[in-house]
C-alpha atoms as a PDB file:
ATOM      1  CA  UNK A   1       1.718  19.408  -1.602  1.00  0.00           C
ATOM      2  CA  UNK A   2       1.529  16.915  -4.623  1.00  0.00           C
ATOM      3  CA  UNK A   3       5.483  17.087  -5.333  1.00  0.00           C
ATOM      4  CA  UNK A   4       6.032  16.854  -1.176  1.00  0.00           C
ATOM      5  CA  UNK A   5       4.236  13.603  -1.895  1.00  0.00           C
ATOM      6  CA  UNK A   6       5.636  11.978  -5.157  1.00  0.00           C
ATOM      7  CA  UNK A   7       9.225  12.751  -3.182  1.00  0.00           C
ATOM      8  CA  UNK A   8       8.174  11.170  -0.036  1.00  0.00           C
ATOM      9  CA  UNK A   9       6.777   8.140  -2.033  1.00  0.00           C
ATOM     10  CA  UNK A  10       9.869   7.784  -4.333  1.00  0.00           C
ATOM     11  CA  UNK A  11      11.963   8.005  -0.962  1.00  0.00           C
ATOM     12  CA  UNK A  12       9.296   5.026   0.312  1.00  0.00           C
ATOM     13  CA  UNK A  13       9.988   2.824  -2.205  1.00  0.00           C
ATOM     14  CA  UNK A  14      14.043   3.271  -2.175  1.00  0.00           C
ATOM     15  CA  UNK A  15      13.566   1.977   1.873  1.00  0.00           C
ATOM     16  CA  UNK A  16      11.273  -0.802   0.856  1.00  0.00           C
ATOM     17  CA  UNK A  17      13.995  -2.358  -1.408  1.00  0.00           C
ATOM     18  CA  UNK A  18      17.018  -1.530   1.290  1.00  0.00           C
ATOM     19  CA  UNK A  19      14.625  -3.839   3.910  1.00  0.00           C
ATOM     20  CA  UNK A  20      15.382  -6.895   5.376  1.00  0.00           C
ATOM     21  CA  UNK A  21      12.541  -6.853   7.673  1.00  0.00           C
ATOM     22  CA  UNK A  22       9.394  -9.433   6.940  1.00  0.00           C
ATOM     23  CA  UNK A  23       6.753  -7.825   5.485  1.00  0.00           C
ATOM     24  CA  UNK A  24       5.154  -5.440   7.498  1.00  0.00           C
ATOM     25  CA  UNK A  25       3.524  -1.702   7.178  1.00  0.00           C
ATOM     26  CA  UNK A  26       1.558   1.174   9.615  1.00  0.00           C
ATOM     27  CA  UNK A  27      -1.633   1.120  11.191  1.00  0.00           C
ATOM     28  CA  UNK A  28      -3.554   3.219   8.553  1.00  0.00           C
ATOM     29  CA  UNK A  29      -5.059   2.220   5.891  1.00  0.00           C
ATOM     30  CA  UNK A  30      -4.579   5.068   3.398  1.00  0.00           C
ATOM     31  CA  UNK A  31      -1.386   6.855   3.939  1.00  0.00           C
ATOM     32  CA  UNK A  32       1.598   6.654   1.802  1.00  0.00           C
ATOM     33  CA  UNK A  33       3.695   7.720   5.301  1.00  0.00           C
ATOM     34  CA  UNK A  34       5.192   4.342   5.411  1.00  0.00           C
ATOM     35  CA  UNK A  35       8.936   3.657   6.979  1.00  0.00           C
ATOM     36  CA  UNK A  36      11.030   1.058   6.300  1.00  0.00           C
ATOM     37  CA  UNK A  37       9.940  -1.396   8.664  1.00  0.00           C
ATOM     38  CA  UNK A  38       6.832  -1.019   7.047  1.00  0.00           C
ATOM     39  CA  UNK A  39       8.278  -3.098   3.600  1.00  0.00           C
ATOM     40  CA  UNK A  40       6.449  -6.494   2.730  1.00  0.00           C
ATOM     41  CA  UNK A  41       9.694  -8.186   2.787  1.00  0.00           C
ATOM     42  CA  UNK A  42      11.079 -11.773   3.802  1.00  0.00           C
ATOM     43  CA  UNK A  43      14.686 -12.292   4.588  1.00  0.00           C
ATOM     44  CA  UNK A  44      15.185 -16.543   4.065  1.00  0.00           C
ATOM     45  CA  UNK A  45      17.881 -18.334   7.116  1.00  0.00           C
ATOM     46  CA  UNK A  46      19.069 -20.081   3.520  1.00  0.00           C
ATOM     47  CA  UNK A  47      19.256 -19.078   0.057  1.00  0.00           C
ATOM     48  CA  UNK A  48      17.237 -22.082  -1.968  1.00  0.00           C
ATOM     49  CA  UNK A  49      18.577 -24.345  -3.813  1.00  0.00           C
ATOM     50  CA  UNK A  50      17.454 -22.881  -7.542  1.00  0.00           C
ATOM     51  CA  UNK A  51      15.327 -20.399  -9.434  1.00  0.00           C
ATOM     52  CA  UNK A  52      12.631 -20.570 -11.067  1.00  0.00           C
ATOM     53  CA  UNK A  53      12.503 -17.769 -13.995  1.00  0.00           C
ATOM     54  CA  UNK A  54      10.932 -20.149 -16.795  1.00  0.00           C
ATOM     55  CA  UNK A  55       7.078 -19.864 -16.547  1.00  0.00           C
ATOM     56  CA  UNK A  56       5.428 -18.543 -19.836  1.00  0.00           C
ATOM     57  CA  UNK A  57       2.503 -16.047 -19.987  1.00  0.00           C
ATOM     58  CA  UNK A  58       0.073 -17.672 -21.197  1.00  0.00           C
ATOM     59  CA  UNK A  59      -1.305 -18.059 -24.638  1.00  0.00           C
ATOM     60  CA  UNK A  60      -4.180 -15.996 -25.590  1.00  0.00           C
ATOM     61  CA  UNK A  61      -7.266 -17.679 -25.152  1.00  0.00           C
ATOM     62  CA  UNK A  62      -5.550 -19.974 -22.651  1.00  0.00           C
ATOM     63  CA  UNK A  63      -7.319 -20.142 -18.674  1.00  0.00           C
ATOM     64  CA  UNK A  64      -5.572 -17.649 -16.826  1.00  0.00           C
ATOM     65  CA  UNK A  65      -7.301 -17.325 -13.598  1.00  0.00           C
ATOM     66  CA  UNK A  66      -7.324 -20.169 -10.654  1.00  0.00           C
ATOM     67  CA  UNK A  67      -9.217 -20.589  -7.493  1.00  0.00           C
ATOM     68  CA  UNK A  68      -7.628 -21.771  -4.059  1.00  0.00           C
ATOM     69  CA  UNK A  69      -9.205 -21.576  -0.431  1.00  0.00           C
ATOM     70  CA  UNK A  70      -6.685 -20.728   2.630  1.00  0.00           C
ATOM     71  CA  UNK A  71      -8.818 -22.296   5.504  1.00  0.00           C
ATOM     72  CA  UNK A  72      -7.662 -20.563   8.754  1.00  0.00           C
ATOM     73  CA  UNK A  73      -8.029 -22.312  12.116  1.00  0.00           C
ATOM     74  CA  UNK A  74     -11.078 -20.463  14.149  1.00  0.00           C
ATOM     75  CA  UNK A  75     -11.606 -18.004  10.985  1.00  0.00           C
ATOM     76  CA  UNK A  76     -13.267 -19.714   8.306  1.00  0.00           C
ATOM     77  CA  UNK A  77     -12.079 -20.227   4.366  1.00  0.00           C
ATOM     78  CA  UNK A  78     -10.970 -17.423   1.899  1.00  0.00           C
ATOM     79  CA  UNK A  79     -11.529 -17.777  -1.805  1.00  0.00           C
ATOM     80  CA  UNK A  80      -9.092 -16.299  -3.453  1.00  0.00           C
ATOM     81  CA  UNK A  81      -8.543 -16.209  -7.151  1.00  0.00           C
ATOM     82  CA  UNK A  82      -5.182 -16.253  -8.981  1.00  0.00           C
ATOM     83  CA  UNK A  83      -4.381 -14.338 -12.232  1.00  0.00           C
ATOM     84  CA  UNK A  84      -1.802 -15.926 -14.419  1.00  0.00           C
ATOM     85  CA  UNK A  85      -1.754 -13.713 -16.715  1.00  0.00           C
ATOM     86  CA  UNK A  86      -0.556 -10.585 -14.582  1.00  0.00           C
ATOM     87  CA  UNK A  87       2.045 -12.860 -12.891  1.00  0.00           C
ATOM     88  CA  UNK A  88       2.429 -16.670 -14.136  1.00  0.00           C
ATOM     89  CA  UNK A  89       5.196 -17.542 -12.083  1.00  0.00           C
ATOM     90  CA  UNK A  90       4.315 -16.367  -9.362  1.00  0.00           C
ATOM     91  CA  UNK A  91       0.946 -18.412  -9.849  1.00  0.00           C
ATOM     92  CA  UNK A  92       2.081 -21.313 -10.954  1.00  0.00           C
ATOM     93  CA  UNK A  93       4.758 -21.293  -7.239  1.00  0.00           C
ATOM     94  CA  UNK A  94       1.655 -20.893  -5.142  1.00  0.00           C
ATOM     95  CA  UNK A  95      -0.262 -23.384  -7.029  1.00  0.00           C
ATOM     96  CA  UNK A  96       2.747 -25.840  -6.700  1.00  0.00           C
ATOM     97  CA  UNK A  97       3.376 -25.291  -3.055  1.00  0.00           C
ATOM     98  CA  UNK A  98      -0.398 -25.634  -2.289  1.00  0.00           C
ATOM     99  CA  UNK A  99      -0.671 -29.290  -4.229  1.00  0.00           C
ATOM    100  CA  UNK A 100       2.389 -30.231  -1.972  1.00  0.00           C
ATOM    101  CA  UNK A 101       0.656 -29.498   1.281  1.00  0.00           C
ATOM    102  CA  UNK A 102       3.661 -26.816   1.907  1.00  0.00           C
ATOM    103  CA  UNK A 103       1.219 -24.219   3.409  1.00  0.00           C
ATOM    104  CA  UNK A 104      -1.076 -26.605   5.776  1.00  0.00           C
ATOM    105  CA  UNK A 105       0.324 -25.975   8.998  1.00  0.00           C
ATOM    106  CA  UNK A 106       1.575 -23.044   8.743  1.00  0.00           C
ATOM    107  CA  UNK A 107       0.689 -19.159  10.449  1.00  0.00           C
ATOM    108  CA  UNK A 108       0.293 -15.316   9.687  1.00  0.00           C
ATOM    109  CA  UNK A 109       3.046 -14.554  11.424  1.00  0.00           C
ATOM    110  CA  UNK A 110       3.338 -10.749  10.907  1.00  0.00           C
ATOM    111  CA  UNK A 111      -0.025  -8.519  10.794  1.00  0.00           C
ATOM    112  CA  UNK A 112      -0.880  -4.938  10.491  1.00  0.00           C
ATOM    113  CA  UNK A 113      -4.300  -4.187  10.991  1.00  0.00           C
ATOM    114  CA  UNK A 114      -5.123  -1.521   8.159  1.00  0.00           C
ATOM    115  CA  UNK A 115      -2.188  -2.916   6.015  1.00  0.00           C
ATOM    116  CA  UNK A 116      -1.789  -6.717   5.323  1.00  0.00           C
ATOM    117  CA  UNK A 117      -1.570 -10.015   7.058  1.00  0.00           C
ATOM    118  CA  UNK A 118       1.458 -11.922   6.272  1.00  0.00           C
ATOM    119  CA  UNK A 119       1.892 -15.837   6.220  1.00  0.00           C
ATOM    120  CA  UNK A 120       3.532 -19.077   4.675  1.00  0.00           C
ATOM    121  CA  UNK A 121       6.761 -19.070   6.593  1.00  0.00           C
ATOM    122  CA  UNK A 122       7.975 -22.341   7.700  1.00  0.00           C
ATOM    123  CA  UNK A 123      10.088 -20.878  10.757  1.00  0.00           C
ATOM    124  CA  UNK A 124       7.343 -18.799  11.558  1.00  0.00           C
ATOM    125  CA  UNK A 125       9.509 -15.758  11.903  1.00  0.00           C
ATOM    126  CA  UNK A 126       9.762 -13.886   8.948  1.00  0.00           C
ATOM    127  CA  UNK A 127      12.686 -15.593   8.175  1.00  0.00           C
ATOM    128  CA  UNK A 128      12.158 -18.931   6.170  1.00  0.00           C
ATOM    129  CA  UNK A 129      10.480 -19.806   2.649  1.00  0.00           C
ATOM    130  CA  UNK A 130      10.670 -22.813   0.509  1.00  0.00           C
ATOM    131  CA  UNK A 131      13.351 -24.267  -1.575  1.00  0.00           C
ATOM    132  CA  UNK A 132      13.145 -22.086  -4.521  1.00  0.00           C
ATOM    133  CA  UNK A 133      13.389 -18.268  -5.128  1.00  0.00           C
ATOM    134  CA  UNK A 134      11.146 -16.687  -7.685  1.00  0.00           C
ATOM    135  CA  UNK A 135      11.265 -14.187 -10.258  1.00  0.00           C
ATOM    136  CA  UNK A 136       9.910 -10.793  -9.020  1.00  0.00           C
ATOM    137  CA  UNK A 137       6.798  -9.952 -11.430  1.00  0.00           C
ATOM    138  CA  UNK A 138       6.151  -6.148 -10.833  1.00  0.00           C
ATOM    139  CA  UNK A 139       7.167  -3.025 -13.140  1.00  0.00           C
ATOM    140  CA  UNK A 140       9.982  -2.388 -10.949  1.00  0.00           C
ATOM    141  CA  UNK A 141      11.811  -5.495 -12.115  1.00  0.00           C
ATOM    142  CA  UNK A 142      10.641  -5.499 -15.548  1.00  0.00           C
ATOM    143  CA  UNK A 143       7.200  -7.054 -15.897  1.00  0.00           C
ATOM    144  CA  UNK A 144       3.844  -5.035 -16.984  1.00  0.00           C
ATOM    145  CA  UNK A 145       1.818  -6.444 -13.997  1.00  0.00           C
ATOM    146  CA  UNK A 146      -1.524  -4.284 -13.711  1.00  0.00           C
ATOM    147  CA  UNK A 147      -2.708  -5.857 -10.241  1.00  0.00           C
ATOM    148  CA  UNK A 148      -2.585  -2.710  -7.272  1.00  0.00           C
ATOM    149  CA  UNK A 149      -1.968  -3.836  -4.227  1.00  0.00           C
ATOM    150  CA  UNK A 150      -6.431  -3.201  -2.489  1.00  0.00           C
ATOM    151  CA  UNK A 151      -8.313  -4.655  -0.138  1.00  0.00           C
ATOM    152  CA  UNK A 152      -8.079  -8.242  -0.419  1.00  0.00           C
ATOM    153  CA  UNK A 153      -5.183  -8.625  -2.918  1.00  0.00           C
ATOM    154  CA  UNK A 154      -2.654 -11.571  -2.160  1.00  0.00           C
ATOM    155  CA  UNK A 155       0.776 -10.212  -3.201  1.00  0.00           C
ATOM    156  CA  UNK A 156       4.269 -11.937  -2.452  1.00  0.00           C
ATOM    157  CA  UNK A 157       6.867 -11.092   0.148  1.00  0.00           C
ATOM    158  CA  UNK A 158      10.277 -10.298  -0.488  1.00  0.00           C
ATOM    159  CA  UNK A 159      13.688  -8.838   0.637  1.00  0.00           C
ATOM    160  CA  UNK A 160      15.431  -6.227  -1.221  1.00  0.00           C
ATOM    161  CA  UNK A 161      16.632  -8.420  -4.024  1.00  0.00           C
ATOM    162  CA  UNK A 162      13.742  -8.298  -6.401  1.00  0.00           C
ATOM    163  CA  UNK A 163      13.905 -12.190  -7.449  1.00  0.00           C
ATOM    164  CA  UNK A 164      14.068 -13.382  -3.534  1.00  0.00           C
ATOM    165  CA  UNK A 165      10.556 -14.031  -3.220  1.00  0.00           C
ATOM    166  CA  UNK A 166      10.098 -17.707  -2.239  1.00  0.00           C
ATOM    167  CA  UNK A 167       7.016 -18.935  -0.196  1.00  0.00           C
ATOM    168  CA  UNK A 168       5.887 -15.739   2.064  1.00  0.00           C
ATOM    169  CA  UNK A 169       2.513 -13.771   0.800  1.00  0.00           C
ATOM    170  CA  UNK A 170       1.047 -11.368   2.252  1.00  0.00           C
ATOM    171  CA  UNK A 171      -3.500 -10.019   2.097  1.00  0.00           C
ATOM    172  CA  UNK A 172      -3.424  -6.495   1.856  1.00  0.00           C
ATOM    173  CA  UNK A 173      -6.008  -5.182   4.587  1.00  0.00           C
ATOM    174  CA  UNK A 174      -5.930  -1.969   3.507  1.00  0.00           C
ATOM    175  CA  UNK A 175      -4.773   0.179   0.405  1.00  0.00           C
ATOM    176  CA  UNK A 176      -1.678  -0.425  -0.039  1.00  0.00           C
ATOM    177  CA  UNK A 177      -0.582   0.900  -3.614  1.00  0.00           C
ATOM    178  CA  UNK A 178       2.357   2.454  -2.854  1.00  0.00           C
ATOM    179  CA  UNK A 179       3.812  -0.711  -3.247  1.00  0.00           C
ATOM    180  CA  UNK A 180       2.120  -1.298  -6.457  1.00  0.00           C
ATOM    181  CA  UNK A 181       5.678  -1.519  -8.853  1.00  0.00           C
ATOM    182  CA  UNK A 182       7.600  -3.186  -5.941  1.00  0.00           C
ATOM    183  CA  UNK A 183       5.664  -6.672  -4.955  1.00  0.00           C
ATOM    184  CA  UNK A 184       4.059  -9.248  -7.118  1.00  0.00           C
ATOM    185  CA  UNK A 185       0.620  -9.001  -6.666  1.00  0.00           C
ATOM    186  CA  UNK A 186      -0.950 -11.994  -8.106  1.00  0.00           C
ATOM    187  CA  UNK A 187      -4.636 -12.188  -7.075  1.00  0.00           C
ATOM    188  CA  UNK A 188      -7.452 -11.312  -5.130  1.00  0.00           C
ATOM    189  CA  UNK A 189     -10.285 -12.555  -2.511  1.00  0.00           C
ATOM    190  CA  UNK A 190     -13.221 -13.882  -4.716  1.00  0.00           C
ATOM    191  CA  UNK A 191     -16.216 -12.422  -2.561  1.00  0.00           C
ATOM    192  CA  UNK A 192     -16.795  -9.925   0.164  1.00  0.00           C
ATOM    193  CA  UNK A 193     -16.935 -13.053   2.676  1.00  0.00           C
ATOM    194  CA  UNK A 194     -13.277 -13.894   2.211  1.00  0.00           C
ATOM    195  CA  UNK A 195     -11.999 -10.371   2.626  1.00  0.00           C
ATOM    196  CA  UNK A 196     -14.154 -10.168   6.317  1.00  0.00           C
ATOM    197  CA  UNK A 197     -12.291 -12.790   7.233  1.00  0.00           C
ATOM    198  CA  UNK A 198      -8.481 -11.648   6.396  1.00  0.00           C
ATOM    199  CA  UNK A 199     -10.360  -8.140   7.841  1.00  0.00           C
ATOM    200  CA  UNK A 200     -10.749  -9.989  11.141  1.00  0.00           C
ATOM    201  CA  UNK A 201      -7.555 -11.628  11.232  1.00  0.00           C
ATOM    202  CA  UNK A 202      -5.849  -8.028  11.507  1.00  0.00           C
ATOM    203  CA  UNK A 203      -8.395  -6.715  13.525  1.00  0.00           C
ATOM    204  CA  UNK A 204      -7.702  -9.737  16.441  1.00  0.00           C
ATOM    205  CA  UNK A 205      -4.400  -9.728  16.366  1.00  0.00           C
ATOM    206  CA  UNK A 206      -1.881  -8.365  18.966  1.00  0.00           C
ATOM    207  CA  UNK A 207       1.143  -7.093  17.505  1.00  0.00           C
ATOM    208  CA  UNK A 208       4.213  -6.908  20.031  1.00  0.00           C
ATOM    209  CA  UNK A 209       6.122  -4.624  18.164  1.00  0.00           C
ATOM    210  CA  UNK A 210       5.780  -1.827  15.574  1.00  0.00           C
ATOM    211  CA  UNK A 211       6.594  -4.448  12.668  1.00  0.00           C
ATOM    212  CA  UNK A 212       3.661  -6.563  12.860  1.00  0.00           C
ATOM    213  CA  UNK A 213       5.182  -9.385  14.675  1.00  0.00           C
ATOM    214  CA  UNK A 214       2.729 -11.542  16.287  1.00  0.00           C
ATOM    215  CA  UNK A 215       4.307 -14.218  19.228  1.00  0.00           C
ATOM    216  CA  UNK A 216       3.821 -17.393  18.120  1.00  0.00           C
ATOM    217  CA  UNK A 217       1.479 -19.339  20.186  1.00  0.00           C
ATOM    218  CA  UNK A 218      -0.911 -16.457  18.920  1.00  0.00           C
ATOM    219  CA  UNK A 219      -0.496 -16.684  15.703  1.00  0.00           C
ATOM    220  CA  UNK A 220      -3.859 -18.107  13.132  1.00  0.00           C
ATOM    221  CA  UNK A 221      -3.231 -21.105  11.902  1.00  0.00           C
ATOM    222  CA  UNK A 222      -3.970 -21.851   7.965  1.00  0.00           C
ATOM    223  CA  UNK A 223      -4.985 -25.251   8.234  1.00  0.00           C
ATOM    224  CA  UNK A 224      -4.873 -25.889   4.431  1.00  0.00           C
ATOM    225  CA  UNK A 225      -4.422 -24.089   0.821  1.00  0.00           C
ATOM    226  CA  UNK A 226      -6.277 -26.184  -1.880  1.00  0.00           C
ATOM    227  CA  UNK A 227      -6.291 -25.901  -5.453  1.00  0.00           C
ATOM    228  CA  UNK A 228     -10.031 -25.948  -6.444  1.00  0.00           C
ATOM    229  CA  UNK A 229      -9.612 -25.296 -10.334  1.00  0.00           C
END
């Protein structure tokens, strides 16, 4: 029964890089019987302008961990803290893209109750992202990043190229650590509070298809990201 697994999982993770799809997943919470639809991906309308592949880990004894809020419309605010040291670009894109307002205004647009809620798409369809694509920071593409992908972890969206990831993220609802390798997960809700709320996010929302996809005059608002420290 173990081998049937690892195969099945190794076969998951070959169909979450061939995806195209926004990121998405099933209905339960801990099953590795995922499909392709069910990838975390984001497929941008435009590839961005440039790159960015030059962020440092930082030095030892250096302040790796940051603290934002996500304040969704009729929800509340999420605390969520950021490791730099498992993924510094990755941190140091959401921290930039929060200080320019990029995220206030914006939706979840895809959601999988038991899986992940999915947000920070300016088209609001899975499809857009911001002007930059980011290196991927998992074991998959290279980088020793020890986050797994629990309850409450914030991880980036991507499509199959491993360095697409631009301005998508995605909660994890659920245990979701067969994608743990294959997404940059690069924090994690700072108090039981914060991970009720994403909790109640999937739990509300409607889905019109098996991918997650929420219409959009139903999808939560975030109202604003801010950089506390």
């Amino acid at each position: 029964m173990k081998t049937i697994k690892t195969i099945f999982c190794l076969l998951l993770v070959l169909g979450l890089c061939l995806s195209c799809a926004a990121c998405g997943q099933s209905s339960t919470a801990k099953t590795s019987e995922k499909t392709e639809a069910d990838a975390p991906a984001t497929e941008a309308s435009a590839a961005p302008a440039e790159a960015g592949t030059d962020a440092a880990a930082p030095a030892e004894g250096e302040q790796t961990l940051h603290t934002v809020e996500i304040t969704v419309k009729d929800y509340g605010t999420m605390t969520l803290v950021l490791d730099a040291s498992a993924a510094p670009i990755t941190v140091q894109n959401f921290l930039d893209l929060a200080n320019q307002g990029f995220y206030d205004g914006l939706t979840f647009h895809r959601i999988m109750d038991g899986f992940m809620i999915q947000g920070g798409d300016p088209l609001g369809n899975g499809m857009g992202g911001s002007s930059t694509h980011i290196t991927g920071e998992f074991a998959g593409n290279g980088w020793d990043n020890p986050i797994s992908h629990q309850p409450g972890v914030i991880s980036m969206a991507r499509s199959g190229d491993p360095n697409s990831a631009s301005s998508q993220f995605f909660i994890c609802v659920g245990d979701a650590s067969f994608l743990d390798g294959s997404y940059a997960a690069f924090g994690w809700t700072a108090d039981e509070e914060s991970l009720e709320i994403a909790l109640k996010i999937a739990k509300d929302a409607k889905p019109v298809d098996n991918n997650g996809s929420i219409p959009k005059g139903e999808q939560p608002v975030i109202e604003s990201v801010k950089v506390i420290d």
